[in-house]
PDB file of C-alpha atoms in Angstrom:
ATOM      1  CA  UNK A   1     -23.373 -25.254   4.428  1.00  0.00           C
ATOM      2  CA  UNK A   2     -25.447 -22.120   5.052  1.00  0.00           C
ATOM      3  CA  UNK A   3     -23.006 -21.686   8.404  1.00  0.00           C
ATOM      4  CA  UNK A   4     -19.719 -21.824   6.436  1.00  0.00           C
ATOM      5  CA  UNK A   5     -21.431 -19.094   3.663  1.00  0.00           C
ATOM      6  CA  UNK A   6     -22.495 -16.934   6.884  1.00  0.00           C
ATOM      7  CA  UNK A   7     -18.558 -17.102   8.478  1.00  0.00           C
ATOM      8  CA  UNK A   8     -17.679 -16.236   5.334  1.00  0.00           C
ATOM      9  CA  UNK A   9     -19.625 -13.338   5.182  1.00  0.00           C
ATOM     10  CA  UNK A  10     -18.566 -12.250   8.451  1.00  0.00           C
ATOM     11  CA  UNK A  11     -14.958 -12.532   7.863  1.00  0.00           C
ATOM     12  CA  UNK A  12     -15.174 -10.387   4.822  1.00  0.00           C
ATOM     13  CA  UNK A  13     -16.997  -7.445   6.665  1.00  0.00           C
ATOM     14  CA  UNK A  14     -14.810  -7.830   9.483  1.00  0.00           C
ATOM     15  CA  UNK A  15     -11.783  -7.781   7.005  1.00  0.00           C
ATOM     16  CA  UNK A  16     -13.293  -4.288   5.657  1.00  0.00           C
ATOM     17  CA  UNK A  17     -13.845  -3.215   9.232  1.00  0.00           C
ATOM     18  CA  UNK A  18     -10.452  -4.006   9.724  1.00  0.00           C
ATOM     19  CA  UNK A  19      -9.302  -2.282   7.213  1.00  0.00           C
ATOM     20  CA  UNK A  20     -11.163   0.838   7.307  1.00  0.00           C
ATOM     21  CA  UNK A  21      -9.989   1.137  10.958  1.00  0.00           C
ATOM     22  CA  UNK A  22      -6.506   0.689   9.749  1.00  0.00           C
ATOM     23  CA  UNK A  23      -6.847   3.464   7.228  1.00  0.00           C
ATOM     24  CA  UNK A  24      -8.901   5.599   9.291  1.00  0.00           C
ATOM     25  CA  UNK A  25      -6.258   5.667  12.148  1.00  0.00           C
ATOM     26  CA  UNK A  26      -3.401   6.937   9.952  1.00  0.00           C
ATOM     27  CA  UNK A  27      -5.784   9.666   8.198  1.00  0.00           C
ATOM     28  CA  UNK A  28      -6.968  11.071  11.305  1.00  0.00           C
ATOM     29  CA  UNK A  29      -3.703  11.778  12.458  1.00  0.00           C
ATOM     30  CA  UNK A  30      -2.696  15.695  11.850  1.00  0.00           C
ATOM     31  CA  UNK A  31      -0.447  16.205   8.457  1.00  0.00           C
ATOM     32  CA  UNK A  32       2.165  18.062  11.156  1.00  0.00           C
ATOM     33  CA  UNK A  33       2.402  15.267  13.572  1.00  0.00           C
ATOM     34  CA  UNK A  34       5.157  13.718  10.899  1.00  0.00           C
ATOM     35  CA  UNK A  35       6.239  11.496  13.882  1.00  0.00           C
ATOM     36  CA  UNK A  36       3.233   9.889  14.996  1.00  0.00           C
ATOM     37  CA  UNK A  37       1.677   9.837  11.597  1.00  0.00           C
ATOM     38  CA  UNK A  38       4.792   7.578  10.474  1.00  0.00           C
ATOM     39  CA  UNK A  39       4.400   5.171  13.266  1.00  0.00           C
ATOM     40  CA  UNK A  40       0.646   5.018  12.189  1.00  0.00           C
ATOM     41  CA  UNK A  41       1.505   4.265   8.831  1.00  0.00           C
ATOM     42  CA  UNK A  42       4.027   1.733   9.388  1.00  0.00           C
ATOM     43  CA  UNK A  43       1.307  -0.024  11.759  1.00  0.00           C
ATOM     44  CA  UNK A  44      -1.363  -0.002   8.756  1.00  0.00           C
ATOM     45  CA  UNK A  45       1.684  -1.998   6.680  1.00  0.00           C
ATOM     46  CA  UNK A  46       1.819  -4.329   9.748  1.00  0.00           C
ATOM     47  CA  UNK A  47      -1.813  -4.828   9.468  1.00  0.00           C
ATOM     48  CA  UNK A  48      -2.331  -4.775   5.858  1.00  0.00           C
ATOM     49  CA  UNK A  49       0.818  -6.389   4.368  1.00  0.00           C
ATOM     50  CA  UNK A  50       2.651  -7.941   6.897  1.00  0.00           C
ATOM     51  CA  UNK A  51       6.165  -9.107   7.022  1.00  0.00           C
ATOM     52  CA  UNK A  52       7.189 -12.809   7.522  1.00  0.00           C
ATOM     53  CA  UNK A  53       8.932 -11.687  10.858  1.00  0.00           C
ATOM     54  CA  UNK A  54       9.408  -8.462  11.928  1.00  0.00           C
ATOM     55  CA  UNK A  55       7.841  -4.651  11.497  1.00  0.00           C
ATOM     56  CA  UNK A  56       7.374  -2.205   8.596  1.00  0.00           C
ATOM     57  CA  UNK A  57       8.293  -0.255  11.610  1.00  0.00           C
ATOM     58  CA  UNK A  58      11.606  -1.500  12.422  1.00  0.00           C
ATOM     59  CA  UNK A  59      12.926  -1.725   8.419  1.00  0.00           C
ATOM     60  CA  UNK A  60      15.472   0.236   7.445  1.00  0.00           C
ATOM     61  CA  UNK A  61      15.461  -0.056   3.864  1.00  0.00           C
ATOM     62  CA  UNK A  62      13.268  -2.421   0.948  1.00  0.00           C
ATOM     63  CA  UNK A  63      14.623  -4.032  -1.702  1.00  0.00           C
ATOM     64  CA  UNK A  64      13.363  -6.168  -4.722  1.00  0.00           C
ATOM     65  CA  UNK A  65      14.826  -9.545  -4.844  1.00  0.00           C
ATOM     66  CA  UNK A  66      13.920 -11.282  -7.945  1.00  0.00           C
ATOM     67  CA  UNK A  67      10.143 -11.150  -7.826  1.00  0.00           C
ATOM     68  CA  UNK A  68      10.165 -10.623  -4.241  1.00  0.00           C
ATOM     69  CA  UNK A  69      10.018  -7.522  -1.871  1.00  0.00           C
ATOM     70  CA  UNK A  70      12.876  -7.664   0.908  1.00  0.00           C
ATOM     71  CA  UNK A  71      12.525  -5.446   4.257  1.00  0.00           C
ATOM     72  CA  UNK A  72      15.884  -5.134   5.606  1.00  0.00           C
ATOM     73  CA  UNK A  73      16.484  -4.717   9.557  1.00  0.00           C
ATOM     74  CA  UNK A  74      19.571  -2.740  11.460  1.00  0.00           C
ATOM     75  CA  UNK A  75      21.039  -6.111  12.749  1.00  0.00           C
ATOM     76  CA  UNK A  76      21.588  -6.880   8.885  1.00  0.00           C
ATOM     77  CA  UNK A  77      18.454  -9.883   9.078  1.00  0.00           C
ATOM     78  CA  UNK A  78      15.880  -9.377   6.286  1.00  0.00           C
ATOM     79  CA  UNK A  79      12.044 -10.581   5.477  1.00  0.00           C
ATOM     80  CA  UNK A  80       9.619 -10.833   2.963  1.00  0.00           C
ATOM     81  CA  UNK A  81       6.174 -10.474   3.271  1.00  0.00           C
ATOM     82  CA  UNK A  82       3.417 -13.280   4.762  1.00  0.00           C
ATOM     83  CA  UNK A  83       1.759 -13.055   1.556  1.00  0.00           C
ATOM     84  CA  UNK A  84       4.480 -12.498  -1.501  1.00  0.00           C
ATOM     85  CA  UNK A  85       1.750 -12.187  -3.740  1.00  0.00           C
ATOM     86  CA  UNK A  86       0.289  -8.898  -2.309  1.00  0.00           C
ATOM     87  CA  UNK A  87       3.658  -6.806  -3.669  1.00  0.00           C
ATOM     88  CA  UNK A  88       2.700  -6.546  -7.232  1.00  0.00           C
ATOM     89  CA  UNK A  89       5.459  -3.711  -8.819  1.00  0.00           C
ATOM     90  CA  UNK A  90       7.560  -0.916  -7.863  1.00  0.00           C
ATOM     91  CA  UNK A  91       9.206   2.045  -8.805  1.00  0.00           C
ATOM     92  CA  UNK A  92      13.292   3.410  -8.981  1.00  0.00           C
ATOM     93  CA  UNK A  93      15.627   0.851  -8.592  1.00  0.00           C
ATOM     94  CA  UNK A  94      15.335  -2.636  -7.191  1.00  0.00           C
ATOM     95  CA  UNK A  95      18.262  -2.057  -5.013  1.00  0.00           C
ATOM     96  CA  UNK A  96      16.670   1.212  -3.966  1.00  0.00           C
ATOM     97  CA  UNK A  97      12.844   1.723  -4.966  1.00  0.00           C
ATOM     98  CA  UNK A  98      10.895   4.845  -4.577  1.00  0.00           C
ATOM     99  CA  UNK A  99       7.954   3.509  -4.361  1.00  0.00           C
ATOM    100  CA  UNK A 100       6.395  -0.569  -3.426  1.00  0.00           C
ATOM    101  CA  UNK A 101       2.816  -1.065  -5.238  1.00  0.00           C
ATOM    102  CA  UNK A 102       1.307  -3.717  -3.253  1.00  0.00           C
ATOM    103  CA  UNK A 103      -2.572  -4.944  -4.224  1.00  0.00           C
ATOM    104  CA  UNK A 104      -4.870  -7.060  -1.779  1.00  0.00           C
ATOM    105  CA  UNK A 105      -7.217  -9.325  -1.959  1.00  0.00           C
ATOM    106  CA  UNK A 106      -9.893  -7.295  -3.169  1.00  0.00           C
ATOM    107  CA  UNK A 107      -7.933  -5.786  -5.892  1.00  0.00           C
ATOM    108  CA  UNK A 108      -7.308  -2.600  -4.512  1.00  0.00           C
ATOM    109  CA  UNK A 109      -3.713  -1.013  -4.321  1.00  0.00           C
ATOM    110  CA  UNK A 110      -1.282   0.875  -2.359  1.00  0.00           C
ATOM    111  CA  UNK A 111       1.176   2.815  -3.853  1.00  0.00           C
ATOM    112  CA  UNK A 112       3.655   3.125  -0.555  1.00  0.00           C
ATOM    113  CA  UNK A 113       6.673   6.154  -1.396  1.00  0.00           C
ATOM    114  CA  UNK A 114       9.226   6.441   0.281  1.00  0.00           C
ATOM    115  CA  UNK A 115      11.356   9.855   1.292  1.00  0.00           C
ATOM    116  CA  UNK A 116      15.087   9.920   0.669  1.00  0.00           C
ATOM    117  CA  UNK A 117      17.364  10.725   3.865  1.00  0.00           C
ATOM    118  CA  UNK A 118      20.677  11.759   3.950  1.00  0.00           C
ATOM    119  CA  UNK A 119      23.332   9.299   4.967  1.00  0.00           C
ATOM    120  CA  UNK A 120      24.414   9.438   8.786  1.00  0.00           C
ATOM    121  CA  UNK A 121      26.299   6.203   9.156  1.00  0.00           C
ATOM    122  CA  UNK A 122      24.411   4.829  11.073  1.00  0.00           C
ATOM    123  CA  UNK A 123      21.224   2.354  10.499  1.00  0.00           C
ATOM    124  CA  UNK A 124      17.757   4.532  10.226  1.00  0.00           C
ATOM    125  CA  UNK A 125      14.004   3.382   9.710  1.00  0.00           C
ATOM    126  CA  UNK A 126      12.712   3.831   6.540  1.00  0.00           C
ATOM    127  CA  UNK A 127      10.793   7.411   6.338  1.00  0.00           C
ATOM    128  CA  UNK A 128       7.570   7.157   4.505  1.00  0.00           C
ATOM    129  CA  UNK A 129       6.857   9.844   2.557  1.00  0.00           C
ATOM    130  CA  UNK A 130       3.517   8.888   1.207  1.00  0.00           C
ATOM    131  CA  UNK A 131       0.716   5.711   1.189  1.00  0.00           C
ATOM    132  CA  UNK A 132      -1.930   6.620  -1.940  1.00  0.00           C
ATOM    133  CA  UNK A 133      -4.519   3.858  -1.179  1.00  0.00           C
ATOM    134  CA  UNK A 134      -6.812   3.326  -4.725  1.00  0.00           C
ATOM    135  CA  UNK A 135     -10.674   4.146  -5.115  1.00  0.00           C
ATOM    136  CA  UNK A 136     -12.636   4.246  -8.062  1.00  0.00           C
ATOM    137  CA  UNK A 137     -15.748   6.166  -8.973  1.00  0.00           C
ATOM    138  CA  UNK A 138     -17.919   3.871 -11.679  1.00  0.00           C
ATOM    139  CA  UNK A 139     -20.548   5.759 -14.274  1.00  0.00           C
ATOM    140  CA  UNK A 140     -23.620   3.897 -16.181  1.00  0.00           C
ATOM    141  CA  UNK A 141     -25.618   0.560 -15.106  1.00  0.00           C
ATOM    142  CA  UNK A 142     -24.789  -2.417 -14.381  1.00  0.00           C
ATOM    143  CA  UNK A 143     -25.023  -4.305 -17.731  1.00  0.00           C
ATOM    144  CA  UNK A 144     -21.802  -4.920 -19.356  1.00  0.00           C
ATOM    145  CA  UNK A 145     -18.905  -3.040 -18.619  1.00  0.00           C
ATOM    146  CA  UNK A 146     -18.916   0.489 -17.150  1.00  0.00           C
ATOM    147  CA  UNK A 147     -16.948   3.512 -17.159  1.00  0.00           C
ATOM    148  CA  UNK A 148     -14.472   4.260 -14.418  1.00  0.00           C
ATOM    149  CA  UNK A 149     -12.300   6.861 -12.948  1.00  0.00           C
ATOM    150  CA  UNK A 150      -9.394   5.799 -10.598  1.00  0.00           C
ATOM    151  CA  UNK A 151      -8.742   7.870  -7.453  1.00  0.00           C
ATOM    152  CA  UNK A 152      -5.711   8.063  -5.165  1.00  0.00           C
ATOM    153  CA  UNK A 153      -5.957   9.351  -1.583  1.00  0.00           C
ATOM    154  CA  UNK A 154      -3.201  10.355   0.161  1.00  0.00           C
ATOM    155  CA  UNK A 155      -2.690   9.179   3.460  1.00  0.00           C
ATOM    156  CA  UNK A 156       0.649  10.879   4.947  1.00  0.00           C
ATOM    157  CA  UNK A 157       0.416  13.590   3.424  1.00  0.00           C
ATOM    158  CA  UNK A 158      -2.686  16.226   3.402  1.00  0.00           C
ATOM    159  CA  UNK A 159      -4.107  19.284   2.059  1.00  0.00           C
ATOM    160  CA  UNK A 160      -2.892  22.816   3.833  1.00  0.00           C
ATOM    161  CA  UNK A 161      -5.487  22.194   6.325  1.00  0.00           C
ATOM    162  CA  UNK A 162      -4.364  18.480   7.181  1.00  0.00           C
ATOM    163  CA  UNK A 163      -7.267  16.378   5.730  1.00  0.00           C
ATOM    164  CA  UNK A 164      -6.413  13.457   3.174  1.00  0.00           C
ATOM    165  CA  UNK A 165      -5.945  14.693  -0.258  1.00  0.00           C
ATOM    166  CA  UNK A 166      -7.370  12.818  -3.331  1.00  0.00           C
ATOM    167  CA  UNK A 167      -6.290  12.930  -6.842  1.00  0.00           C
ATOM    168  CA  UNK A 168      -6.458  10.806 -10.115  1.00  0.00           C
ATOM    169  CA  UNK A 169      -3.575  10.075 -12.965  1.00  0.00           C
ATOM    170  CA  UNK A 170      -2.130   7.902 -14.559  1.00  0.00           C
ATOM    171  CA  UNK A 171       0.703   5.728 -12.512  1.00  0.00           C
ATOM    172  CA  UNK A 172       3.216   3.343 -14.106  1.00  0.00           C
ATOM    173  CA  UNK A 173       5.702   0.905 -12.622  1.00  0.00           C
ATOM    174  CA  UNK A 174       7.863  -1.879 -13.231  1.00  0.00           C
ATOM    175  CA  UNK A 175       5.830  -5.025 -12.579  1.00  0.00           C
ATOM    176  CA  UNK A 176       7.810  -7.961 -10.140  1.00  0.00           C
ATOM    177  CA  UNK A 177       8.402  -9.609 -13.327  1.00  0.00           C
ATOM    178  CA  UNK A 178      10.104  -6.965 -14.687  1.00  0.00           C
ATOM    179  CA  UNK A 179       7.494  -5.541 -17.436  1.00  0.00           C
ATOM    180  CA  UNK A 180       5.135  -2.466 -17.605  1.00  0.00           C
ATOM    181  CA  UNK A 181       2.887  -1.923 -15.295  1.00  0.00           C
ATOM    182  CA  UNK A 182       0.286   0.697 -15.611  1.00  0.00           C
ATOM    183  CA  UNK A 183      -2.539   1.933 -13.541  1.00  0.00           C
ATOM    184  CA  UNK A 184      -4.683   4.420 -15.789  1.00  0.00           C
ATOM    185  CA  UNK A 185      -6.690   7.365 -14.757  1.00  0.00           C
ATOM    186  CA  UNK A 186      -9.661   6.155 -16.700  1.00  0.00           C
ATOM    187  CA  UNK A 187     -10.825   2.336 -17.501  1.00  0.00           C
ATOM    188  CA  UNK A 188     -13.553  -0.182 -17.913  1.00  0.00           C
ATOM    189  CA  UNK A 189     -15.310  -2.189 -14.869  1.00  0.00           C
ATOM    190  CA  UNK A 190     -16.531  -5.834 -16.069  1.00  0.00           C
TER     191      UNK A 190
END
């Protein structure tokens, strides 16, 4: 029993490892290397919130699909994600969102935005325009619920000297199943 607790315990550090190689790779990516900082990104969504078949990379448009998040490809074929349950809301239009709010299993969002390009004709890959991965700073002890301030740090985009860029507000967007769903600057820990 002790062995399954330790594998556990492993997995979830490696998972953090994981992820905090994931992150790191897209941040430390100059804010005027557009290009590779896209592919970068795209590869984080691979890692992080993978599609059923396919590549963030590769998608040239989302949509919402009842309580589901499509990624559309060129060749017309479409997927949803390994793990529905990680896309959580969204923002604009289900046919056409700004934004995808997925949440893992920690509990900690992505707010992915997407940039709006000009029609050519022809099939392009989606252009991300932003990732704001969530942090919180808590206040007071540990007994009974605490104070706590939500951050977002930007991940595409950066300062005027290219590092990430961090900021706090309130965010709202449409929840899958179609109601409110808010993020606030300022909340309670339990």
């Amino acid at each position: 029993m002790n062995m399954l607790t330790m594998d556990h315990t492993k997995n979830q550090n490696d998972k953090s490892a994981f992820i905090a190689q994931a992150v790191f790779a897209v941040e430390s990516i100059n804010a005027q290397q557009q290009t590779e900082k896209q592919t970068k990104a795209k590869q984080m969504l691979d890692q992080l919130f993978p599609l059923e078949n396919g590549s963030h990379g590769e998608v040239t448009s989302y949509e919402i699909d009842y309580r589901h998040v499509q990624a559309y490809f060129a060749d017309g074929t479409h997927s949803g994600l390994r793990n529905p349950g990680q896309f959580v809301a969204y923002t604009g239009h289900k046919c056409s969102p700004d934004s995808i709010l997925f949440r893992d299993k920690s509990g900690t969002h992505m707010d992915v935005m997407f940039a709006r390009c000009k029609g050519t004709g022809k099939p392009k890959h989606v252009e991300i325009s932003d990732i704001e991965m969530e942090t919180c700073t808590t206040f007071g002890d540990m007994q009974g619920a605490m104070p706590a301030i939500r951050h977002w740090i930007s991940l595409v985009q950066g300062d005027e000297k290219g590092k990430p860029r961090a900021c706090s507000g309130d965010k709202e967007f449409t929840a899958k199943n179609g109601e409110d769903y808010q993020l606030d600057c300022c909340y309670e820990v339990k």
